[in-house]
mmCIF file of C-alpha atoms in Angstrom:
data_model
loop_
_atom_site.group_PDB
_atom_site.id
_atom_site.type_symbol
_atom_site.label_atom_id
_atom_site.label_comp_id
_atom_site.label_asym_id
_atom_site.label_seq_id
_atom_site.Cartn_x
_atom_site.Cartn_y
_atom_site.Cartn_z
ATOM 1 C CA UNK A 685 7.130 39.994 18.747
ATOM 2 C CA UNK A 686 7.969 38.357 22.123
ATOM 3 C CA UNK A 687 11.394 36.679 22.275
ATOM 4 C CA UNK A 688 9.932 33.382 23.484
ATOM 5 C CA UNK A 689 7.792 33.050 20.360
ATOM 6 C CA UNK A 690 10.698 33.680 18.008
ATOM 7 C CA UNK A 691 12.837 31.112 19.824
ATOM 8 C CA UNK A 692 10.292 28.287 19.497
ATOM 9 C CA UNK A 693 11.955 25.414 17.592
ATOM 10 C CA UNK A 694 10.349 23.971 14.492
ATOM 11 C CA UNK A 695 8.381 20.783 15.062
ATOM 12 C CA UNK A 696 10.296 17.583 14.380
ATOM 13 C CA UNK A 697 8.707 15.360 11.757
ATOM 14 C CA UNK A 698 9.303 12.077 9.986
ATOM 15 C CA UNK A 699 12.433 10.141 10.907
ATOM 16 C CA UNK A 700 13.595 12.874 13.293
ATOM 17 C CA UNK A 701 10.428 12.569 15.381
ATOM 18 C CA UNK A 702 10.660 8.766 15.267
ATOM 19 C CA UNK A 703 14.293 8.959 16.396
ATOM 20 C CA UNK A 704 13.333 11.104 19.400
ATOM 21 C CA UNK A 705 10.708 8.555 20.446
ATOM 22 C CA UNK A 706 13.129 5.667 20.016
ATOM 23 C CA UNK A 707 15.733 7.435 22.168
ATOM 24 C CA UNK A 708 13.190 7.570 24.994
ATOM 25 C CA UNK A 709 12.995 3.750 25.148
ATOM 26 C CA UNK A 710 15.552 1.601 26.910
ATOM 27 C CA UNK A 711 17.922 -0.531 24.798
ATOM 28 C CA UNK A 712 15.794 -3.702 24.874
ATOM 29 C CA UNK A 713 12.616 -1.871 23.922
ATOM 30 C CA UNK A 714 14.366 0.049 21.160
ATOM 31 C CA UNK A 715 15.886 -3.209 19.877
ATOM 32 C CA UNK A 716 12.440 -4.795 19.579
ATOM 33 C CA UNK A 717 11.268 -1.896 17.438
ATOM 34 C CA UNK A 718 14.367 -1.866 15.239
ATOM 35 C CA UNK A 719 14.075 -5.622 14.642
ATOM 36 C CA UNK A 720 10.752 -5.031 12.873
ATOM 37 C CA UNK A 721 12.108 -2.470 10.412
ATOM 38 C CA UNK A 722 13.568 -2.842 6.936
ATOM 39 C CA UNK A 723 17.343 -2.334 6.490
ATOM 40 C CA UNK A 724 16.935 1.073 4.841
ATOM 41 C CA UNK A 725 14.608 2.160 7.641
ATOM 42 C CA UNK A 726 17.134 1.088 10.270
ATOM 43 C CA UNK A 727 19.888 3.051 8.539
ATOM 44 C CA UNK A 728 17.702 6.133 8.153
ATOM 45 C CA UNK A 729 16.524 5.972 11.747
ATOM 46 C CA UNK A 730 20.060 5.363 13.026
ATOM 47 C CA UNK A 731 21.325 8.469 11.261
ATOM 48 C CA UNK A 732 18.401 10.477 12.628
ATOM 49 C CA UNK A 733 19.142 9.279 16.178
ATOM 50 C CA UNK A 734 22.615 10.823 15.987
ATOM 51 C CA UNK A 735 21.150 14.034 14.591
ATOM 52 C CA UNK A 736 18.697 14.455 17.493
ATOM 53 C CA UNK A 737 21.125 13.473 20.256
ATOM 54 C CA UNK A 738 21.056 17.005 21.694
ATOM 55 C CA UNK A 739 17.369 17.734 21.032
ATOM 56 C CA UNK A 740 15.642 20.347 23.195
ATOM 57 C CA UNK A 741 12.841 19.595 25.673
ATOM 58 C CA UNK A 742 10.258 21.482 23.608
ATOM 59 C CA UNK A 743 11.121 19.388 20.548
ATOM 60 C CA UNK A 744 10.728 16.164 22.549
ATOM 61 C CA UNK A 745 7.288 17.297 23.711
ATOM 62 C CA UNK A 746 6.287 18.163 20.154
ATOM 63 C CA UNK A 747 7.419 14.750 18.910
ATOM 64 C CA UNK A 748 5.382 13.064 21.652
ATOM 65 C CA UNK A 749 2.312 15.161 20.820
ATOM 66 C CA UNK A 750 2.691 14.219 17.151
ATOM 67 C CA UNK A 751 2.939 10.532 18.050
ATOM 68 C CA UNK A 752 -0.123 10.642 20.329
ATOM 69 C CA UNK A 753 -2.120 12.420 17.635
ATOM 70 C CA UNK A 754 -1.228 9.745 15.089
ATOM 71 C CA UNK A 755 -1.857 6.902 17.542
ATOM 72 C CA UNK A 756 -5.375 8.115 18.343
ATOM 73 C CA UNK A 757 -6.346 7.610 14.720
ATOM 74 C CA UNK A 758 -5.419 3.925 14.788
ATOM 75 C CA UNK A 759 -6.856 0.815 16.407
ATOM 76 C CA UNK A 760 -4.968 -2.086 17.949
ATOM 77 C CA UNK A 761 -7.058 -4.804 16.316
ATOM 78 C CA UNK A 762 -4.270 -5.843 13.970
ATOM 79 C CA UNK A 763 -1.675 -6.310 16.703
ATOM 80 C CA UNK A 764 -1.254 -9.983 17.540
ATOM 81 C CA UNK A 765 -4.138 -10.884 15.245
ATOM 82 C CA UNK A 766 -2.639 -14.217 14.159
ATOM 83 C CA UNK A 767 -2.211 -15.533 17.712
ATOM 84 C CA UNK A 768 -5.653 -14.291 18.728
ATOM 85 C CA UNK A 769 -7.381 -15.979 15.769
ATOM 86 C CA UNK A 770 -5.458 -19.219 16.268
ATOM 87 C CA UNK A 771 -6.244 -19.274 19.991
ATOM 88 C CA UNK A 772 -9.958 -18.637 19.461
ATOM 89 C CA UNK A 773 -10.208 -21.282 16.717
ATOM 90 C CA UNK A 774 -8.402 -23.872 18.842
ATOM 91 C CA UNK A 775 -10.636 -23.278 21.868
ATOM 92 C CA UNK A 776 -13.760 -23.410 19.749
ATOM 93 C CA UNK A 777 -12.953 -26.369 17.496
ATOM 94 C CA UNK A 778 -10.142 -28.285 19.143
ATOM 95 C CA UNK A 779 -6.553 -28.357 17.950
ATOM 96 C CA UNK A 780 -6.927 -30.812 15.063
ATOM 97 C CA UNK A 781 -10.030 -29.238 13.504
ATOM 98 C CA UNK A 782 -8.656 -25.746 14.068
ATOM 99 C CA UNK A 783 -5.443 -26.622 12.232
ATOM 100 C CA UNK A 784 -7.486 -27.938 9.291
ATOM 101 C CA UNK A 785 -9.515 -24.734 9.068
ATOM 102 C CA UNK A 786 -6.535 -22.458 9.582
ATOM 103 C CA UNK A 787 -4.587 -24.229 6.854
ATOM 104 C CA UNK A 788 -7.338 -23.219 4.424
ATOM 105 C CA UNK A 789 -7.978 -19.650 5.540
ATOM 106 C CA UNK A 790 -4.612 -18.318 6.759
ATOM 107 C CA UNK A 791 -3.147 -15.868 4.240
ATOM 108 C CA UNK A 792 0.026 -17.258 2.668
ATOM 109 C CA UNK A 793 3.069 -16.161 4.620
ATOM 110 C CA UNK A 794 6.693 -17.066 4.394
ATOM 111 C CA UNK A 795 9.186 -16.579 7.180
ATOM 112 C CA UNK A 796 11.453 -16.461 4.193
ATOM 113 C CA UNK A 797 15.193 -16.472 4.590
ATOM 114 C CA UNK A 798 15.116 -14.324 1.471
ATOM 115 C CA UNK A 799 14.704 -11.439 3.894
ATOM 116 C CA UNK A 800 18.345 -12.101 4.812
ATOM 117 C CA UNK A 801 19.331 -10.829 1.377
ATOM 118 C CA UNK A 802 18.350 -7.296 2.380
ATOM 119 C CA UNK A 803 21.014 -7.329 5.077
ATOM 120 C CA UNK A 804 23.795 -8.675 2.851
ATOM 121 C CA UNK A 805 26.039 -6.610 0.597
ATOM 122 C CA UNK A 806 26.451 -7.298 -3.100
ATOM 123 C CA UNK A 807 29.766 -9.158 -2.710
ATOM 124 C CA UNK A 808 28.297 -11.558 -0.144
ATOM 125 C CA UNK A 809 25.301 -12.326 -2.341
ATOM 126 C CA UNK A 810 27.431 -12.798 -5.452
ATOM 127 C CA UNK A 811 29.763 -15.129 -3.569
ATOM 128 C CA UNK A 812 26.782 -17.126 -2.319
ATOM 129 C CA UNK A 813 25.215 -17.745 -5.734
ATOM 130 C CA UNK A 814 28.138 -17.612 -8.178
ATOM 131 C CA UNK A 815 28.303 -21.404 -8.437
ATOM 132 C CA UNK A 816 24.536 -21.877 -8.725
ATOM 133 C CA UNK A 817 22.386 -22.407 -11.817
ATOM 134 C CA UNK A 818 21.520 -19.164 -13.704
ATOM 135 C CA UNK A 819 17.853 -19.703 -12.788
ATOM 136 C CA UNK A 820 18.731 -19.517 -9.094
ATOM 137 C CA UNK A 821 20.801 -16.421 -9.763
ATOM 138 C CA UNK A 822 17.847 -14.860 -11.589
ATOM 139 C CA UNK A 823 15.406 -15.593 -8.763
ATOM 140 C CA UNK A 824 17.765 -14.096 -6.202
ATOM 141 C CA UNK A 825 18.319 -10.931 -8.235
ATOM 142 C CA UNK A 826 14.576 -10.602 -8.830
ATOM 143 C CA UNK A 827 14.085 -10.443 -5.047
ATOM 144 C CA UNK A 828 16.614 -7.629 -4.582
ATOM 145 C CA UNK A 829 16.238 -3.879 -4.961
ATOM 146 C CA UNK A 830 17.302 -2.882 -8.477
ATOM 147 C CA UNK A 831 20.535 -1.035 -7.516
ATOM 148 C CA UNK A 832 21.720 -3.956 -5.367
ATOM 149 C CA UNK A 833 20.710 -6.467 -8.042
ATOM 150 C CA UNK A 834 22.744 -4.509 -10.600
ATOM 151 C CA UNK A 835 25.796 -4.583 -8.348
ATOM 152 C CA UNK A 836 25.431 -8.339 -7.835
ATOM 153 C CA UNK A 837 24.906 -8.934 -11.560
ATOM 154 C CA UNK A 838 28.157 -7.175 -12.395
ATOM 155 C CA UNK A 839 30.057 -9.257 -9.835
ATOM 156 C CA UNK A 840 28.850 -12.524 -11.367
ATOM 157 C CA UNK A 841 30.740 -14.152 -14.279
ATOM 158 C CA UNK A 842 30.314 -12.053 -17.430
ATOM 159 C CA UNK A 843 29.352 -15.088 -19.486
ATOM 160 C CA UNK A 844 26.239 -15.565 -17.304
ATOM 161 C CA UNK A 845 25.036 -11.967 -17.167
ATOM 162 C CA UNK A 846 22.993 -11.948 -20.365
ATOM 163 C CA UNK A 847 21.487 -15.332 -19.410
ATOM 164 C CA UNK A 848 20.508 -14.021 -15.977
ATOM 165 C CA UNK A 849 18.854 -10.862 -17.337
ATOM 166 C CA UNK A 850 16.953 -12.946 -19.900
ATOM 167 C CA UNK A 851 15.715 -15.298 -17.192
ATOM 168 C CA UNK A 852 14.623 -12.360 -15.013
ATOM 169 C CA UNK A 853 12.756 -10.829 -17.950
ATOM 170 C CA UNK A 854 10.936 -14.090 -18.693
ATOM 171 C CA UNK A 855 10.513 -15.202 -15.083
ATOM 172 C CA UNK A 856 7.020 -16.459 -14.376
ATOM 173 C CA UNK A 857 5.489 -17.360 -11.013
ATOM 174 C CA UNK A 858 8.109 -18.990 -8.798
ATOM 175 C CA UNK A 859 6.781 -21.986 -6.904
ATOM 176 C CA UNK A 860 7.109 -22.210 -3.153
ATOM 177 C CA UNK A 861 9.162 -25.363 -3.674
ATOM 178 C CA UNK A 862 11.719 -23.375 -5.689
ATOM 179 C CA UNK A 863 11.761 -20.666 -3.025
ATOM 180 C CA UNK A 864 12.277 -23.328 -0.372
ATOM 181 C CA UNK A 865 15.307 -24.592 -2.291
ATOM 182 C CA UNK A 866 16.576 -21.046 -2.366
ATOM 183 C CA UNK A 867 16.028 -20.696 1.373
ATOM 184 C CA UNK A 868 17.999 -23.907 1.858
ATOM 185 C CA UNK A 869 20.853 -22.311 -0.063
ATOM 186 C CA UNK A 870 20.724 -19.268 2.208
ATOM 187 C CA UNK A 871 20.437 -21.287 5.385
ATOM 188 C CA UNK A 872 22.849 -24.036 4.332
ATOM 189 C CA UNK A 873 20.482 -26.395 6.103
ATOM 190 C CA UNK A 874 17.408 -28.593 5.458
ATOM 191 C CA UNK A 875 14.287 -26.943 4.102
ATOM 192 C CA UNK A 876 10.725 -27.869 4.956
ATOM 193 C CA UNK A 877 8.595 -28.061 1.860
ATOM 194 C CA UNK A 878 5.449 -25.939 1.984
ATOM 195 C CA UNK A 879 2.479 -25.889 -0.336
ATOM 196 C CA UNK A 880 0.952 -22.616 -1.336
ATOM 197 C CA UNK A 881 0.564 -19.942 -3.935
ATOM 198 C CA UNK A 882 3.442 -19.186 -6.220
ATOM 199 C CA UNK A 883 5.463 -15.994 -5.880
ATOM 200 C CA UNK A 884 5.433 -13.592 -8.825
ATOM 201 C CA UNK A 885 8.723 -11.775 -9.358
ATOM 202 C CA UNK A 886 10.734 -10.764 -12.370
ATOM 203 C CA UNK A 887 9.489 -9.619 -15.769
ATOM 204 C CA UNK A 888 10.848 -7.112 -18.261
ATOM 205 C CA UNK A 889 10.087 -4.143 -15.984
ATOM 206 C CA UNK A 890 12.206 -5.612 -13.200
ATOM 207 C CA UNK A 891 14.919 -6.574 -15.664
ATOM 208 C CA UNK A 892 14.890 -2.999 -17.008
ATOM 209 C CA UNK A 893 15.145 -1.571 -13.485
ATOM 210 C CA UNK A 894 18.244 -3.690 -12.861
ATOM 211 C CA UNK A 895 19.763 -2.763 -16.215
ATOM 212 C CA UNK A 896 19.214 0.928 -15.429
ATOM 213 C CA UNK A 897 21.705 0.507 -12.583
ATOM 214 C CA UNK A 898 24.332 -1.380 -14.583
ATOM 215 C CA UNK A 899 27.413 0.423 -15.917
ATOM 216 C CA UNK A 900 27.025 1.658 -19.484
ATOM 217 C CA UNK A 901 29.641 -0.688 -20.942
ATOM 218 C CA UNK A 902 28.051 -3.723 -19.309
ATOM 219 C CA UNK A 903 24.580 -2.531 -20.295
ATOM 220 C CA UNK A 904 25.473 -2.343 -23.978
ATOM 221 C CA UNK A 905 27.158 -5.749 -23.951
ATOM 222 C CA UNK A 906 24.248 -7.458 -22.186
ATOM 223 C CA UNK A 907 21.561 -5.825 -24.348
ATOM 224 C CA UNK A 908 23.466 -6.769 -27.503
ATOM 225 C CA UNK A 909 23.689 -10.398 -26.366
ATOM 226 C CA UNK A 910 20.003 -10.386 -25.402
ATOM 227 C CA UNK A 911 19.034 -9.092 -28.835
ATOM 228 C CA UNK A 912 20.761 -12.068 -30.444
ATOM 229 C CA UNK A 913 18.804 -14.440 -28.231
ATOM 230 C CA UNK A 914 15.406 -12.699 -28.280
ATOM 231 C CA UNK A 915 15.078 -9.402 -30.136
ATOM 232 C CA UNK A 916 11.604 -8.693 -28.741
ATOM 233 C CA UNK A 917 12.689 -9.175 -25.115
ATOM 234 C CA UNK A 918 15.744 -6.977 -25.652
ATOM 235 C CA UNK A 919 13.641 -4.259 -27.293
ATOM 236 C CA UNK A 920 11.038 -4.369 -24.521
ATOM 237 C CA UNK A 921 13.699 -4.071 -21.827
ATOM 238 C CA UNK A 922 15.297 -1.130 -23.652
ATOM 239 C CA UNK A 923 11.922 0.604 -23.969
ATOM 240 C CA UNK A 924 11.250 0.185 -20.261
ATOM 241 C CA UNK A 925 14.741 1.290 -19.277
ATOM 242 C CA UNK A 926 14.072 4.830 -20.433
ATOM 243 C CA UNK A 927 10.539 6.214 -20.487
ATOM 244 C CA UNK A 928 9.217 9.747 -20.901
ATOM 245 C CA UNK A 929 9.243 10.498 -17.173
ATOM 246 C CA UNK A 930 12.973 9.721 -17.119
ATOM 247 C CA UNK A 931 13.599 12.932 -19.048
ATOM 248 C CA UNK A 932 13.574 14.638 -15.659
ATOM 249 C CA UNK A 933 16.902 12.918 -14.886
ATOM 250 C CA UNK A 934 18.640 14.647 -17.792
ATOM 251 C CA UNK A 935 20.655 17.780 -17.137
ATOM 252 C CA UNK A 936 19.465 21.093 -18.619
ATOM 253 C CA UNK A 937 22.053 21.169 -21.386
ATOM 254 C CA UNK A 938 21.249 17.712 -22.767
ATOM 255 C CA UNK A 939 17.506 18.164 -22.338
ATOM 256 C CA UNK A 940 17.670 21.505 -24.149
ATOM 257 C CA UNK A 941 19.562 19.891 -27.029
ATOM 258 C CA UNK A 942 16.875 17.202 -27.268
ATOM 259 C CA UNK A 943 13.988 19.689 -27.128
ATOM 260 C CA UNK A 944 15.445 21.696 -30.040
ATOM 261 C CA UNK A 945 15.068 18.619 -32.269
ATOM 262 C CA UNK A 946 11.476 17.828 -31.246
ATOM 263 C CA UNK A 947 8.557 19.060 -33.349
ATOM 264 C CA UNK A 948 6.481 21.514 -31.316
ATOM 265 C CA UNK A 949 3.192 19.772 -32.156
ATOM 266 C CA UNK A 950 4.582 16.434 -30.954
ATOM 267 C CA UNK A 951 5.778 18.092 -27.761
ATOM 268 C CA UNK A 952 2.359 19.663 -27.116
ATOM 269 C CA UNK A 953 0.682 16.261 -27.274
ATOM 270 C CA UNK A 954 3.411 14.538 -25.234
ATOM 271 C CA UNK A 955 3.293 17.139 -22.468
ATOM 272 C CA UNK A 956 -0.489 16.834 -22.235
ATOM 273 C CA UNK A 957 0.109 13.722 -20.148
ATOM 274 C CA UNK A 958 3.230 14.865 -18.281
ATOM 275 C CA UNK A 959 3.462 15.826 -14.620
ATOM 276 C CA UNK A 960 3.964 19.457 -13.689
ATOM 277 C CA UNK A 961 7.535 18.991 -12.455
ATOM 278 C CA UNK A 962 8.654 17.531 -15.788
ATOM 279 C CA UNK A 963 6.790 20.247 -17.708
ATOM 280 C CA UNK A 964 8.548 22.937 -15.688
ATOM 281 C CA UNK A 965 11.955 21.339 -16.295
ATOM 282 C CA UNK A 966 11.359 21.116 -20.049
ATOM 283 C CA UNK A 967 10.069 24.695 -20.243
ATOM 284 C CA UNK A 968 13.140 25.887 -18.325
ATOM 285 C CA UNK A 969 15.343 24.439 -21.085
ATOM 286 C CA UNK A 970 13.536 26.477 -23.767
ATOM 287 C CA UNK A 971 13.388 30.160 -24.516
ATOM 288 C CA UNK A 972 10.693 32.000 -22.564
ATOM 289 C CA UNK A 973 8.807 32.729 -25.781
ATOM 290 C CA UNK A 974 8.882 29.134 -27.015
ATOM 291 C CA UNK A 975 7.903 27.791 -23.592
ATOM 292 C CA UNK A 976 4.955 30.174 -23.340
ATOM 293 C CA UNK A 977 3.783 29.229 -26.834
ATOM 294 C CA UNK A 978 3.841 25.517 -25.968
ATOM 295 C CA UNK A 979 2.102 26.136 -22.624
ATOM 296 C CA UNK A 980 -0.628 28.204 -24.318
ATOM 297 C CA UNK A 981 -1.250 25.556 -26.943
ATOM 298 C CA UNK A 982 -1.452 22.814 -24.297
ATOM 299 C CA UNK A 983 -4.028 24.939 -22.481
ATOM 300 C CA UNK A 984 -6.039 25.540 -25.649
ATOM 301 C CA UNK A 985 -6.064 21.928 -26.794
ATOM 302 C CA UNK A 986 -9.050 19.918 -25.717
ATOM 303 C CA UNK A 987 -8.905 16.364 -24.413
ATOM 304 C CA UNK A 988 -6.421 14.160 -26.254
ATOM 305 C CA UNK A 989 -6.652 10.391 -26.452
ATOM 306 C CA UNK A 990 -4.195 8.644 -24.153
ATOM 307 C CA UNK A 991 -2.944 6.523 -27.064
ATOM 308 C CA UNK A 992 -1.946 9.704 -28.926
ATOM 309 C CA UNK A 993 -0.095 11.025 -25.879
ATOM 310 C CA UNK A 994 1.793 7.763 -25.469
ATOM 311 C CA UNK A 995 2.717 7.693 -29.181
ATOM 312 C CA UNK A 996 4.036 11.269 -28.981
ATOM 313 C CA UNK A 997 6.080 10.445 -25.895
ATOM 314 C CA UNK A 998 7.497 7.367 -27.617
ATOM 315 C CA UNK A 999 8.547 9.496 -30.590
ATOM 316 C CA UNK A 1000 10.482 11.820 -28.291
ATOM 317 C CA UNK A 1001 12.065 8.930 -26.407
ATOM 318 C CA UNK A 1002 13.036 7.307 -29.707
ATOM 319 C CA UNK A 1003 14.729 10.528 -30.753
ATOM 320 C CA UNK A 1004 16.495 10.728 -27.382
ATOM 321 C CA UNK A 1005 17.819 7.171 -27.730
ATOM 322 C CA UNK A 1006 19.112 7.795 -31.243
ATOM 323 C CA UNK A 1007 20.849 10.987 -30.137
ATOM 324 C CA UNK A 1008 22.335 9.182 -27.139
ATOM 325 C CA UNK A 1009 23.602 6.340 -29.362
ATOM 326 C CA UNK A 1010 25.192 8.945 -31.637
ATOM 327 C CA UNK A 1011 26.848 10.586 -28.647
ATOM 328 C CA UNK A 1012 24.968 13.866 -29.151
ATOM 329 C CA UNK A 1013 23.360 13.789 -25.708
ATOM 330 C CA UNK A 1014 23.568 11.845 -22.457
ATOM 331 C CA UNK A 1015 20.340 10.465 -21.078
ATOM 332 C CA UNK A 1016 21.319 10.725 -17.414
ATOM 333 C CA UNK A 1017 21.383 8.066 -14.746
ATOM 334 C CA UNK A 1018 24.763 6.850 -15.966
ATOM 335 C CA UNK A 1019 26.637 10.062 -15.279
ATOM 336 C CA UNK A 1020 29.189 8.348 -13.025
ATOM 337 C CA UNK A 1021 30.735 6.430 -15.912
ATOM 338 C CA UNK A 1022 34.042 7.828 -17.192
ATOM 339 C CA UNK A 1023 36.341 6.741 -19.990
#
């Protein structure tokens, strides 16, 4: 094989390729691009830019070829669409009539100051809302990513934490007026009231996602307090905190212990609706003979009603919870807690 062929670098992809392109722009141009990205994207791209600082010429060319190939598949119709539509309407109808029409047809948008929350750390957010009503706290947390929301929740007064989680779990559509009040809190300035569709955030799924990122001791205390207030809400949150797919987060030892307590027929039905990665992980925790027997029976079974699959998965999850409560296994996801 020629030496040149063996020395050809692998093509850069993803954030590495994007970082190469960004490094080719001047500071002002790069800043305009970065200003349109989400915080996590900025961090990821920033790290990638350091990684490709000494990139080779061939890799730069490959990144450019990749970009051109992608760009050819797209149109530019969406760029500047709002200004184009507004300009055309105004010229055609006059400013007053155009504004009337646009007010009815423009998709609801919000130059929301809530976007600022993504750039703040948990301590800043907690400090900002700690003196506010629990409903405001709940709305703020519902607009955060679950891990950040969990950090903020744990920094807020303990006596409010159960109340906040309950309000998140039962949060209905949030009116634009309420969001405007929240923006005023963030801006510390006057807010302009806007009419429009309500914003839907919160619910038991979002509350469960936050609780999944709370320390185990706080989780147990909050769930216990929730159960006293509303047993059904507490039960629903607990059910959504750990579902069948979460078994993949368990380590092999704990998962193996769980699988040894599960009836093989229940497992066959449950795995009928599982993804291949989870199946492989569960089989790896069993003896080769037992795993093959389960796999063969899954293959031989005909179609199974989805309701039966879900019931079987719930049985296994119920067993896992009971074993976790008894201290027999650890469910994973809270492995950083020590006592």
